[in-house]
XYZ file of C-alpha atoms in Angstrom:
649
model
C -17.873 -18.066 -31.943
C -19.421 -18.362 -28.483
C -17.229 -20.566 -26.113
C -19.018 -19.708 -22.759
C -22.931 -18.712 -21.952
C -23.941 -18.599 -18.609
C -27.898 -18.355 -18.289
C -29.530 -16.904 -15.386
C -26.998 -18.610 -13.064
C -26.787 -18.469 -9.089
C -24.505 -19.659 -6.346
C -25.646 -20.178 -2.841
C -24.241 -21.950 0.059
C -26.947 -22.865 2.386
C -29.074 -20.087 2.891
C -26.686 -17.195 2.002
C -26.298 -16.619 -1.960
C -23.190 -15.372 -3.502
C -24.368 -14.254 -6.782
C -27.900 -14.732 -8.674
C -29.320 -13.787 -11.775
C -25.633 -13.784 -13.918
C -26.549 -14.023 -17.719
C -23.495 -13.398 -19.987
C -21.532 -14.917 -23.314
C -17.599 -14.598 -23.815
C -16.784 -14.940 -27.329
C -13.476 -16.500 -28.655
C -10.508 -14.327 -28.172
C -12.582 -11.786 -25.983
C -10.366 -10.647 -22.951
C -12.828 -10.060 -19.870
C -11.363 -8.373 -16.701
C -12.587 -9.331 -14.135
C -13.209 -6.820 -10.628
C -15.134 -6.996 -7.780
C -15.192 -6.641 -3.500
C -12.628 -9.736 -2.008
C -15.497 -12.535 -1.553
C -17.685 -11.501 -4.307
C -17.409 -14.925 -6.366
C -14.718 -13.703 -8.435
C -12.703 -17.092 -7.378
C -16.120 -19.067 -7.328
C -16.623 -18.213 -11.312
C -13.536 -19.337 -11.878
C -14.259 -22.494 -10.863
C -17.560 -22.789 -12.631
C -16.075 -22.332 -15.999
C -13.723 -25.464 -14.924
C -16.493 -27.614 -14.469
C -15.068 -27.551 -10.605
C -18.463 -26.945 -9.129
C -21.788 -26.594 -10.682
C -24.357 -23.601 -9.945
C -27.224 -23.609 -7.375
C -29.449 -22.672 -10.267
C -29.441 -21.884 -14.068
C -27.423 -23.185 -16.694
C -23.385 -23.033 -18.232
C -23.048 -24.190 -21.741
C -19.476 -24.811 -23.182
C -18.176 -25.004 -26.544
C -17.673 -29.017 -26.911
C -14.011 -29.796 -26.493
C -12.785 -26.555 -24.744
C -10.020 -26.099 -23.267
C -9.710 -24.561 -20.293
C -6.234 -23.566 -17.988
C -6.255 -22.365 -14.888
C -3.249 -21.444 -12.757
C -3.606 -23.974 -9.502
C -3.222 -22.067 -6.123
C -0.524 -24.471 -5.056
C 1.750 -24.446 -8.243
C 1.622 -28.343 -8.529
C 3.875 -28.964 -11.489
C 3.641 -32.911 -11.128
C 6.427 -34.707 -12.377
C 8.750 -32.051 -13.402
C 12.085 -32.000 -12.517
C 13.471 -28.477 -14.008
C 11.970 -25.236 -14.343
C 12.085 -25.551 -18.275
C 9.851 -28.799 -18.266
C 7.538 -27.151 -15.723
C 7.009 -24.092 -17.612
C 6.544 -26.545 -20.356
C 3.913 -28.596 -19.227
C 2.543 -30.794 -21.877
C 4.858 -29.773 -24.189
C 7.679 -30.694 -22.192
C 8.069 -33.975 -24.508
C 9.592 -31.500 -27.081
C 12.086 -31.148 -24.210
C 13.179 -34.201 -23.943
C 12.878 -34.785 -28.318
C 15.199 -31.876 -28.422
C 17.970 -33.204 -25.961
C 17.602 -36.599 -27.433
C 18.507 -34.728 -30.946
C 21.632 -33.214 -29.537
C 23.160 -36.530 -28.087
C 22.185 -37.993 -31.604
C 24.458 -34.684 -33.447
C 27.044 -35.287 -30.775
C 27.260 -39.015 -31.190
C 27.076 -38.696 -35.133
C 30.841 -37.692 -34.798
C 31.967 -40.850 -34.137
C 29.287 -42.982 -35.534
C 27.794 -41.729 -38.738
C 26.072 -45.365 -39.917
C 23.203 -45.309 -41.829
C 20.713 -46.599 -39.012
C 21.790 -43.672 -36.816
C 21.527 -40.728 -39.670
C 17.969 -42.412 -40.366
C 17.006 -42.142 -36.905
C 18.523 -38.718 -36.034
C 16.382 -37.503 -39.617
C 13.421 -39.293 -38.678
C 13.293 -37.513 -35.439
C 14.469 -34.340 -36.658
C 11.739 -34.570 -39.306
C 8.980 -35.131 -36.069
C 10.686 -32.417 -34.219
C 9.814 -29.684 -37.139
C 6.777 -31.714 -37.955
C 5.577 -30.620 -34.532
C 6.995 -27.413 -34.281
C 9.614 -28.067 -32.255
C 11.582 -25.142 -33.163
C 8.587 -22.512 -32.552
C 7.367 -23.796 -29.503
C 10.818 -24.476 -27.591
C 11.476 -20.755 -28.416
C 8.426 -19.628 -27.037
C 8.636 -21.579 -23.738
C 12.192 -19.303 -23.751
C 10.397 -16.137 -24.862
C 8.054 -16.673 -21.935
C 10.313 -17.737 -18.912
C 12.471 -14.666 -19.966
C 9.886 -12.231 -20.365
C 8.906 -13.454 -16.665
C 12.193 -13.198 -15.188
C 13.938 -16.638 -15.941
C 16.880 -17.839 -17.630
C 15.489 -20.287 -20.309
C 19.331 -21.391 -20.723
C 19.652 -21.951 -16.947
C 16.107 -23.271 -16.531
C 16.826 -25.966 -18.624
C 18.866 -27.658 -15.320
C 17.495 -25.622 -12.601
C 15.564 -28.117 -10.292
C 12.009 -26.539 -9.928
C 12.303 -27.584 -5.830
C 15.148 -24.470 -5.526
C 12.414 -21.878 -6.484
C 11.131 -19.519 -3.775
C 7.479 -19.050 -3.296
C 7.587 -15.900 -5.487
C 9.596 -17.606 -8.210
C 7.467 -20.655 -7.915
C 4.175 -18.170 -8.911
C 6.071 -17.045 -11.861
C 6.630 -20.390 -12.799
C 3.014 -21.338 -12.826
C 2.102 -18.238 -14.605
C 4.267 -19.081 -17.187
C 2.836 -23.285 -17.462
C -0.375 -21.365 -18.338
C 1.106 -18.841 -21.049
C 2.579 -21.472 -23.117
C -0.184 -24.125 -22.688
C -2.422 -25.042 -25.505
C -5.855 -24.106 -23.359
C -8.314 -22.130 -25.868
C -9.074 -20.504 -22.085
C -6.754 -18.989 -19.935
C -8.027 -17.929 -16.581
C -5.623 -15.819 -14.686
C -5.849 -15.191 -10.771
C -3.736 -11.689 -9.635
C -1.317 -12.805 -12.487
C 0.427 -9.440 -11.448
C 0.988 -10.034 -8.023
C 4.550 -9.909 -7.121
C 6.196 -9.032 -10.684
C 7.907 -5.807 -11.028
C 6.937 -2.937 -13.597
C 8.907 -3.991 -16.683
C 7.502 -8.155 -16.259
C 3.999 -6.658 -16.185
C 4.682 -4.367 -18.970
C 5.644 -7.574 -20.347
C 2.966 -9.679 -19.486
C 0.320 -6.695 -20.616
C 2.225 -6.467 -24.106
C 1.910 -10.543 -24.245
C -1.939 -11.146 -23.408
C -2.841 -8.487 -25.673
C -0.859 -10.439 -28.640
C -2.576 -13.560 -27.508
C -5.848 -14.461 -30.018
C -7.167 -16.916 -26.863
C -9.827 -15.958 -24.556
C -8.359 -14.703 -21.740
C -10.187 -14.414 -17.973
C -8.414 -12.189 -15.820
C -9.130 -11.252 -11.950
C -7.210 -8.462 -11.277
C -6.624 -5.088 -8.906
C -3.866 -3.710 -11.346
C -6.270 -0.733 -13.070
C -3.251 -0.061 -15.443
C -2.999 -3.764 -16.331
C -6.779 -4.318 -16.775
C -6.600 -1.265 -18.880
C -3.911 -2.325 -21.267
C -5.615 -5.430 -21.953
C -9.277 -6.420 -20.924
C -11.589 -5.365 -23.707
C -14.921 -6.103 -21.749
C -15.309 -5.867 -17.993
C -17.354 -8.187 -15.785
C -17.373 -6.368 -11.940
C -19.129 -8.165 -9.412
C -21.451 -5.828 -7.413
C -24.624 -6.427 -5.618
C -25.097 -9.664 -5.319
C -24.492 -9.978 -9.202
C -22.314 -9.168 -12.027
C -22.752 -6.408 -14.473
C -20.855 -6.244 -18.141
C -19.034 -3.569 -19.424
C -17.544 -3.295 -23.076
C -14.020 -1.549 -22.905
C -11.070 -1.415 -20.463
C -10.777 -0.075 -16.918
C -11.356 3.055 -18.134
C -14.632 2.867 -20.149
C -16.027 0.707 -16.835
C -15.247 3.521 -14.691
C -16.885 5.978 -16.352
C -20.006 3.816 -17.892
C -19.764 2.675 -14.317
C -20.619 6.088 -12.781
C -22.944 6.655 -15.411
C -25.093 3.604 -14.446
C -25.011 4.431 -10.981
C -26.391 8.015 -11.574
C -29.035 6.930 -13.521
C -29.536 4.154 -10.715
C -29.686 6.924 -8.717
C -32.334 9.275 -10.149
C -34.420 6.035 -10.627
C -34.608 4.915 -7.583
C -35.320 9.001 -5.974
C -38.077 9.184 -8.532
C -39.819 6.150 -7.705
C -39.024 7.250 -3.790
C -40.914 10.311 -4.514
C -43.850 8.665 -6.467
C -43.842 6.013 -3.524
C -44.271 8.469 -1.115
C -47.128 10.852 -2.726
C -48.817 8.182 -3.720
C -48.906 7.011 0.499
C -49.648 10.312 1.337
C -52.909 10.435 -1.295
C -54.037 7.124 0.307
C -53.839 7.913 4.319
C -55.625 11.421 3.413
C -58.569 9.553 1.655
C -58.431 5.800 2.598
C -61.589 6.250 4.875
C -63.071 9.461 3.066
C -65.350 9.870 -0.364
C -62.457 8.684 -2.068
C -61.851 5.457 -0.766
C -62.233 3.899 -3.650
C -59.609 5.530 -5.504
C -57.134 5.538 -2.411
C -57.644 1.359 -2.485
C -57.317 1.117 -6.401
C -53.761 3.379 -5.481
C -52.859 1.230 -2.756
C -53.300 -1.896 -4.538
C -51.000 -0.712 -7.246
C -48.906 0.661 -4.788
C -48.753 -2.575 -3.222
C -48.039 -4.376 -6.733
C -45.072 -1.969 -8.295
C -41.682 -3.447 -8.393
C -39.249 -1.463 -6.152
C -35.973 -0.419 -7.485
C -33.799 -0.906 -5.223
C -30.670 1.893 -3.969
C -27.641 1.706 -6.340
C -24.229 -0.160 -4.770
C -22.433 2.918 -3.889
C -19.276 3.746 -1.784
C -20.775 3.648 1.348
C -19.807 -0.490 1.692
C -16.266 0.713 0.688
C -12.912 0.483 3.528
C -13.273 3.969 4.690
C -9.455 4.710 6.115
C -8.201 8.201 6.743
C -4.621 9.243 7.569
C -3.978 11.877 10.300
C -0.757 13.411 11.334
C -0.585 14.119 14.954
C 2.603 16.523 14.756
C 3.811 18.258 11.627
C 7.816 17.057 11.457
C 11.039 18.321 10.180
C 11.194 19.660 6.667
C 13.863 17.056 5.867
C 12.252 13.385 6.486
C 15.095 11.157 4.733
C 18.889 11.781 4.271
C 21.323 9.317 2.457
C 24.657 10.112 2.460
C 26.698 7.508 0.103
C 25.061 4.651 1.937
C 25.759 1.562 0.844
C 23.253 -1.395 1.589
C 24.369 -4.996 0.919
C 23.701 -8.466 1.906
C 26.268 -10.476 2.590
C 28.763 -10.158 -0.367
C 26.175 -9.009 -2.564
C 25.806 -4.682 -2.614
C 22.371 -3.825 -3.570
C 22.648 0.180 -3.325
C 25.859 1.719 -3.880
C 26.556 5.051 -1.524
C 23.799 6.551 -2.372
C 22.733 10.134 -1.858
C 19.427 11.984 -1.843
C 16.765 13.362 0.458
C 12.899 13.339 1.467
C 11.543 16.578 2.043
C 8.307 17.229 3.866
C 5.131 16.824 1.762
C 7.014 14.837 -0.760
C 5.325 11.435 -2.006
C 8.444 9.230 -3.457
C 7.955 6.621 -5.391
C 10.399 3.838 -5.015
C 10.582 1.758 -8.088
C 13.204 -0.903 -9.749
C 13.231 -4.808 -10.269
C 12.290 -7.278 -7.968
C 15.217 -8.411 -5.834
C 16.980 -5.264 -6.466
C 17.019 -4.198 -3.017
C 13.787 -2.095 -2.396
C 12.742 -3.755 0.717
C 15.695 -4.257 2.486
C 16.469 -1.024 1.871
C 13.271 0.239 3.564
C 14.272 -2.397 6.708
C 17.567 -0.540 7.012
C 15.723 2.976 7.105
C 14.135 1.454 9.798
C 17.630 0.130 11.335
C 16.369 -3.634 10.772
C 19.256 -4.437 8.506
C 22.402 -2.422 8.457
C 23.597 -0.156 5.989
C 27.042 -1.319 5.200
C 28.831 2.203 4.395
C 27.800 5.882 4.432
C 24.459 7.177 6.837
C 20.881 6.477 5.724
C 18.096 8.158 8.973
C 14.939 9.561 9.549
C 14.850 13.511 9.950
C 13.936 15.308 13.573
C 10.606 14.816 14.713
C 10.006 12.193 12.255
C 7.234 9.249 13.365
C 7.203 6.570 10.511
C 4.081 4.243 10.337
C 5.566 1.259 8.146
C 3.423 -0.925 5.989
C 4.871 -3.942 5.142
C 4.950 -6.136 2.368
C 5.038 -9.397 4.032
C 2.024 -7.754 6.436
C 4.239 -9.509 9.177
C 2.796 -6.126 11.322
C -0.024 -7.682 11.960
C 0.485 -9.776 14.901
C -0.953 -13.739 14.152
C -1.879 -14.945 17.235
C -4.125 -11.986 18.519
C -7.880 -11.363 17.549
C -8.422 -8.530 15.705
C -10.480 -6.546 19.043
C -7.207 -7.379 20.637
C -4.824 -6.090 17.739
C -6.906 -2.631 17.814
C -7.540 -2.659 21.761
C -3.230 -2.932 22.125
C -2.842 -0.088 19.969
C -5.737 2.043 21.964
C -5.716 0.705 25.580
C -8.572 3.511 26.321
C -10.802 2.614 24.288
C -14.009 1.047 25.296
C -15.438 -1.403 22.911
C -17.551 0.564 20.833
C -14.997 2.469 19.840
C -12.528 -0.407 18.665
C -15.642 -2.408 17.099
C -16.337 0.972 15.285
C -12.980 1.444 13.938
C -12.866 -1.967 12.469
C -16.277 -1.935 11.438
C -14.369 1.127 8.597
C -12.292 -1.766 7.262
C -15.241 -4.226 6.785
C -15.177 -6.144 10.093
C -18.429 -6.247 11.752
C -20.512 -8.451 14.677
C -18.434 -11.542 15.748
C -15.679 -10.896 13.029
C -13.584 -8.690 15.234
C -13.020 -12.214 17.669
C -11.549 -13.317 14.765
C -7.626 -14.312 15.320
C -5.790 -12.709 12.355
C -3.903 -16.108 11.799
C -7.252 -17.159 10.047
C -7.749 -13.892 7.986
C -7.543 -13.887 3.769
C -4.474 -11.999 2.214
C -6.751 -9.325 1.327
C -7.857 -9.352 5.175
C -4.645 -8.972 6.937
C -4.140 -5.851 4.358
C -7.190 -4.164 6.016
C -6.445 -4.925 9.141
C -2.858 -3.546 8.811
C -4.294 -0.783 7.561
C -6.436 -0.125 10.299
C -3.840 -0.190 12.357
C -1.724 2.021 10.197
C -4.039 4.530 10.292
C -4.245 4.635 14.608
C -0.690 5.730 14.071
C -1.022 8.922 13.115
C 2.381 9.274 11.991
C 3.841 12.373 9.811
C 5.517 9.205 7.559
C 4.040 6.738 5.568
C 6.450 4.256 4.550
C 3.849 1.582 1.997
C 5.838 -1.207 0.732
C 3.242 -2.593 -2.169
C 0.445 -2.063 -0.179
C -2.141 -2.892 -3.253
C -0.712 -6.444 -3.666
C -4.027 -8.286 -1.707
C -6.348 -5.307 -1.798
C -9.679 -4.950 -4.364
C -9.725 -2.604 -6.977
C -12.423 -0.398 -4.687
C -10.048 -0.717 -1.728
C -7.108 -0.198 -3.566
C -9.425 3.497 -4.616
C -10.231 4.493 -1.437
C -6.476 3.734 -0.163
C -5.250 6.204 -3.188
C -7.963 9.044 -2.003
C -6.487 8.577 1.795
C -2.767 8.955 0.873
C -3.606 11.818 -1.498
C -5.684 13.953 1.292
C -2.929 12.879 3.674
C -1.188 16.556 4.845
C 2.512 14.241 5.852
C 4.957 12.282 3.833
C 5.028 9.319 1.492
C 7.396 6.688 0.681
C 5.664 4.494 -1.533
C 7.481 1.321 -3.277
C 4.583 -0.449 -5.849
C 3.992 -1.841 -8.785
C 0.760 -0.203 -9.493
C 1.372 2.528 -12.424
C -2.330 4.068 -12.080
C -1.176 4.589 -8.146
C 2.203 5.990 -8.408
C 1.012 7.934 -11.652
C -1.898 9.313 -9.281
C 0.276 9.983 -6.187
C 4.020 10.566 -7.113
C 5.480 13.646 -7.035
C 9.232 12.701 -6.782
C 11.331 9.208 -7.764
C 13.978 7.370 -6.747
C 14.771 5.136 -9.913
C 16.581 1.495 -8.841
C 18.730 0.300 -10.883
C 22.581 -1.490 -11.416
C 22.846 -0.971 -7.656
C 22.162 2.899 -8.091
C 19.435 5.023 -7.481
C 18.622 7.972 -9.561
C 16.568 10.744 -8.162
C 13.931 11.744 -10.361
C 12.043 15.501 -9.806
C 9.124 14.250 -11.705
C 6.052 12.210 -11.099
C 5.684 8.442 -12.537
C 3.360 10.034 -15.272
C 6.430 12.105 -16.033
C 9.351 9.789 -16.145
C 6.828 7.329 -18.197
C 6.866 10.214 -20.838
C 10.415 11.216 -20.561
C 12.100 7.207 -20.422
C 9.645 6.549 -23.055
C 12.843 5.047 -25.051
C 13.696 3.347 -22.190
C 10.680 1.055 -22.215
C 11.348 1.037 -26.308
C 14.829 -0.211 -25.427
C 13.302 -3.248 -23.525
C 10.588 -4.425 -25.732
C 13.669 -4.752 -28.684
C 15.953 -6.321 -26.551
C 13.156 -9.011 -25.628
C 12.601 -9.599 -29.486
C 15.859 -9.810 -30.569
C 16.360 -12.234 -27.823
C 13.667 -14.054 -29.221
C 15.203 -14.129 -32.793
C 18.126 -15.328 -31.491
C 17.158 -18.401 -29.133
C 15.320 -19.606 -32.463
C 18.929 -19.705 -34.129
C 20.474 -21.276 -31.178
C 17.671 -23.674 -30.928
C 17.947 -24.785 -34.315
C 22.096 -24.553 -34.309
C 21.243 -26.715 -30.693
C 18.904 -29.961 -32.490
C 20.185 -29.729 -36.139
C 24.041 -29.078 -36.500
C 25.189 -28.733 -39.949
C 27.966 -31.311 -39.070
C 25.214 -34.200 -38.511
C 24.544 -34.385 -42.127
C 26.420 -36.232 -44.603
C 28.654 -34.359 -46.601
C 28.040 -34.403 -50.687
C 28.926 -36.369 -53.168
C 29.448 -34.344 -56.213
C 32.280 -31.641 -56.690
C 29.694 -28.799 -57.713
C 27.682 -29.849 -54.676
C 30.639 -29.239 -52.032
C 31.964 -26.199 -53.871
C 28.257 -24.881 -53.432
C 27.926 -25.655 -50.091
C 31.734 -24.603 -49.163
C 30.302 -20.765 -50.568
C 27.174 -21.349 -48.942
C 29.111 -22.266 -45.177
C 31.267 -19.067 -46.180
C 28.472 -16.852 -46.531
C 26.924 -18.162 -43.266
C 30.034 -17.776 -41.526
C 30.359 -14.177 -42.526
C 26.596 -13.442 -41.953
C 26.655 -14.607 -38.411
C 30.514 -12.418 -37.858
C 27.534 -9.520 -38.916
C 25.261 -10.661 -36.489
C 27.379 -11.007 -33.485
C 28.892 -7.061 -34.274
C 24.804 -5.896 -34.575
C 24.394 -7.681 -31.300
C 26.931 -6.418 -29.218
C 26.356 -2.574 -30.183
C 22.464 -3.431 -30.012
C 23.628 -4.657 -26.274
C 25.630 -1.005 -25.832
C 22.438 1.254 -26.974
C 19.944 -0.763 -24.863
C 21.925 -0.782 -21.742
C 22.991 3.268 -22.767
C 18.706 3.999 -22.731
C 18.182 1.735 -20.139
C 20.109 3.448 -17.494
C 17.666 5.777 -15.491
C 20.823 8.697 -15.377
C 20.245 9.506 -18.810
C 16.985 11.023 -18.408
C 17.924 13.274 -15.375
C 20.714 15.279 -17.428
C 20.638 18.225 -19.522
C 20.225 16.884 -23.036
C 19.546 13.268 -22.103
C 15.766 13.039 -23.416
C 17.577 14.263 -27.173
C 20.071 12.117 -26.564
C 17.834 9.265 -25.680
C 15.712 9.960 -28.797
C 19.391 9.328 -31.087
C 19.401 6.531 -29.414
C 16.340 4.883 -30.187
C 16.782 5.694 -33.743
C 20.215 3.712 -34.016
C 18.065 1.163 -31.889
C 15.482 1.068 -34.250
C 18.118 0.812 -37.389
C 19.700 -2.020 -35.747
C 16.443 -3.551 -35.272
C 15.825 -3.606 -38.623
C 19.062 -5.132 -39.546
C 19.237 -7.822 -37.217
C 16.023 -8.667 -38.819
C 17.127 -8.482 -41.945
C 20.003 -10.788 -40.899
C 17.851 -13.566 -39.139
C 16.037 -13.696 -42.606
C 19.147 -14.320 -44.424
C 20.904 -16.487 -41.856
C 17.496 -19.007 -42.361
C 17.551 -19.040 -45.983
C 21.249 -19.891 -46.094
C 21.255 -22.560 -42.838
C 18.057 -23.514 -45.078
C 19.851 -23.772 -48.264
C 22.908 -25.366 -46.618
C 20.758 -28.381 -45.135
C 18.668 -28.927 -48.126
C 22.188 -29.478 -49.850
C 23.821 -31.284 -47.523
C 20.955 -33.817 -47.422
């Protein structure tokens, strides 16, 4: 069923046009991703499909009564008090049904009348009626799988959030709403590798249309199944993910290619044949040429690289062989130890990959390298002869109140102004742009001016702390070419898996306040820690399966019913309690070793020692055993709570 058609539709503000010519339909449950140059209209389309603005020309037809959630730049969660009602959104009435419920089962204690067991059944029976149970368990499922603790959110005020946590939040309004649409803006930005794992694993569940601007290649891979990439003034449609557009991409442009040479070669015969005999015997024939000449529709050149941020990293002097040494350093903030003494090395030529949660300590361990924050025990420094060029995260480099001439001009005081309009002019910044002050620049703007600058310093050091997060998938392409023609040193923390699986050679693996050195590249350690990721995706369902049993213990407690009447009844229902009792004694023991194996595979040591990939494969299969039980056991524990209601009622 077609929910979206856009015919022959154009954007223009005043006389310069955006996009023209865009003819495409999205189907129900289609998954487009979304790529394109920073200020191609990926933004603007979003608002189109809202209804937000209408095109300069052509037409947008919706399916009548569509649905359509977008996550708002600002995170405004309206009236919402706690994180759980803001991640609930409309369905945060369920919320509030749910506590009401509880006080009701608490009350009933003391006051089991018959106008109070009416009213706590009444709204028990609307609470099931409208799914209370599923949908208050997938709010949970959600905020966990983003990094939340739906127990904690239910009394967390939403004003405590940081910025970071606050974009989580909104991501995870969207994921639970009832849109038939969801359009999705960088929904990757800032979450570490296992959320986006997450996140991949949960839109590609999803049977909803899903609209998804994105610079994660990995992520667009694992879950766009068509491809819309803005290029040329329009968009063109691919069928498949990241993967099938790049290589249906280069395709295109080859045959683009030979196209337009052809006609370039016709063209110019054809101009040749009519100077030679314009004024000659045959003129005739020369006119007749030029008048078709003059009436062929050119093709014109095919969108190539040449438009692309063209950065190259130098090293002006080779370095030590050893770049980084750790010697049981410790690195902590305030009370709180985020690596404990640590030891490893860099070597020359090496390009680490830095990887582990967000908040774990990645950063601020890169500040202290750099002697901004200091390391609590033990020695973490930069070898001899060692000149670091830092990108950071924050892009706080890039200094706010200068223009960008200036910003260049500081770092190359000799340079006349050719030379510093040139060099910008590689990372997209041409004419009066370069007076701009960088205060006004786009995310994706300070990147490539940060950049540029990173690239005048010629160091023998990269240190790139997620250096993709505001780049375009074609910036984010030519960036990966640089680093890997790059003759120095990388330390590279990102959550990009197509970058670190291009790039890495080596791995320092973040985790429980240790880091694990891993001789391997990303690729590698994804293949070895397979379980690892295995380990995760059970422990997220099982946590699943068990909020629903807590939810349900939570609004309908066996003790809120009356008891009954008959002998047979309670001796029934005394076997049936027993049972439960027994089956839940089962469930706790499956739990806690389920807890032991999943914390055994997910510790990053156990895939660096002789025998720990076998080992890791036991594992996996007592993980997958207990899996199967604990299923087994939620069954049975609904059929008997079930049973014991239905009896009790």
């Amino acid at each position: 069923m077609t929910q979206l058609s856009f015919s022959n539709v154009s954007v223009a503000f005043g006389s310069t046009t955006l996009f023209s010519s865009v003819t495409l339909t999205i189907a129900a449950g289609e998954r487009w991703g979304i790529i394109g140059r920073n200020g191609s209209g990926k933004t603007t389309l979003f608002r189109l499909v809202m209804a937000a603005m209408q095109p300069t020309h052509g037409v947008i037809a919706r399916q009548p009564g569509l649905r359509v959630s977008l996550l708002e730049q600002h995170r405004d969660f309206g009236e919402a008090r706690t994180v759980w009602q803001a991640a609930a959104g409309e369905l945060a009435a369920l919320l509030e049904l749910e506590q009401s419920l509880a006080r009701q089962a608490a009350a009933l204690a003391e006051d089991a009348s018959e106008e109070k067991l009416n009213r706590y059944g009444s709204d028990l029976e609307r609470f099931e009626h409208e799914g209370g149970y599923a949908v208050t368990s997938r709010i949970d499922a959600v905020l966990h799988g983003l990094g939340f603790d739906p127990e904690l959110a239910r009394t967390t005020p939403v004003q405590v959030l940081s910025g970071g946590e606050r974009g989580r939040l909104g991501l995870a309004r969207q994921l639970v709403s009832t849109a038939d649409i969801l359009l999705l803006d960088e929904p990757t930005n800032h979450l570490d590798l296992e959320t986006t794992r997450w996140l991949e694993d949960y839109i590609r569940e999803q049977d909803r249309t899903v609209l998804l601007i994105s610079h994660d290649r990995a992520f667009l891979d694992g879950t766009a199944d068509h491809v819309l990439h803005f290029e040329g003034n329009t968009v063109v449609t691919y069928t498949g993910g990241y993967q099938a557009f790049a290589e249906q991409r280069s395709l295109r442009r080859l045959t683009q290619q030979r196209a337009f040479e052809q006609q370039q070669k016709k063209v110019a015969n054809e101009s040749d044949y009519i100077a030679r005999n314009i004024a000659g015997q045959n003129s005739k024939q020369a006119k007749g040429r030029r008048k078709r000449l003059e009436r062929m529709p050119r093709l014109s050149a095919p969108v190539g690289e040449e438009d692309t941020m063209a950065v190259r990293f130098d090293v002006a002097e080779r370095g030590g062989d050893r770049v980084i040494s750790a010697v049981a350093a410790t690195i902590a903030v305030e009370k709180r130890v985020l690596v404990e003494r640590f030891t490893g090395s860099l070597l020359r030529g090496d390009v680490l990959g830095l990887i582990g949660p967000n908040g774990a300590g990645k950063s601020t361990l890169l500040r202290a390298l750099f002697g901004e924050h200091p390391v609590a025990a033990g020695e973490l420094r930069l070898g001899a002869s060692i000149t670091a060029g830092y990108y950071r995260q924050d892009l706080s480099q890039v200094p706010a109140d200068r223009t960008l001439f200036d910003v260049i001009n500081d770092l190359r005081p000799t340079w006349d102004r050719r030379l510093v309009q040139g060099h910008l002019g590689r990372f997209g910044f041409s004419g009066d742009e370069v007076q701009r002050r960088a205060e006004t620049l786009s995310g994706g703007e300070r990147a490539r001016v940060a950049l540029a600058m990173l690239m005048l310093s010629r160091a023998n050091l990269l240190v790139l702390d997620e250096p993709t997060n505001h780049l375009d998938v074609e910036s984010i392409e030519a960036l990966e070419d640089a680093i890997e023609r790059y003759d120095g040193t990388v330390l590279l923390v990102s959550h990009d898996r197509e970058l670190l699986r291009s790039l890495t050679t080596k791995l320092w693996v973040l985790h429980d306040r240790h880091i694990t050195e891993f001789t391997g590249g990303f690729a590698e350690w994804e293949t070895v820690s397979a379980e690892r990721a295995h380990a995760a995706t059970v422990r997220a369902a099982e946590e699943t399966a068990l909020r629903k049993v807590h939810e349900r213990k939570r609004v309908a407690p066996r003790e809120a019913n009356q008891p009954p009447s008959s002998k047979d009844a309670r001796r029934r229902q005394r076997e049936t309690q027993r049972a439960l009792d027994e089956l839940e004694s089962s469930i706790a023991a499956l739990e806690s070793r389920t807890t032991e194996v999943t914390a055994a595979l997910e510790d990053p040591a156990l895939y660096t020692r002789s025998g720990g990939v076998e080992e890791a494969g036991r594992l996996g299969a007592e993980l997958d055993r207990l899996k199967s039980a604990l299923e087994t056991a939620f069954a049975q524990w609904t059929q008997l709570t079930e049973e014991l209601e239905s009896r009790s009622a």
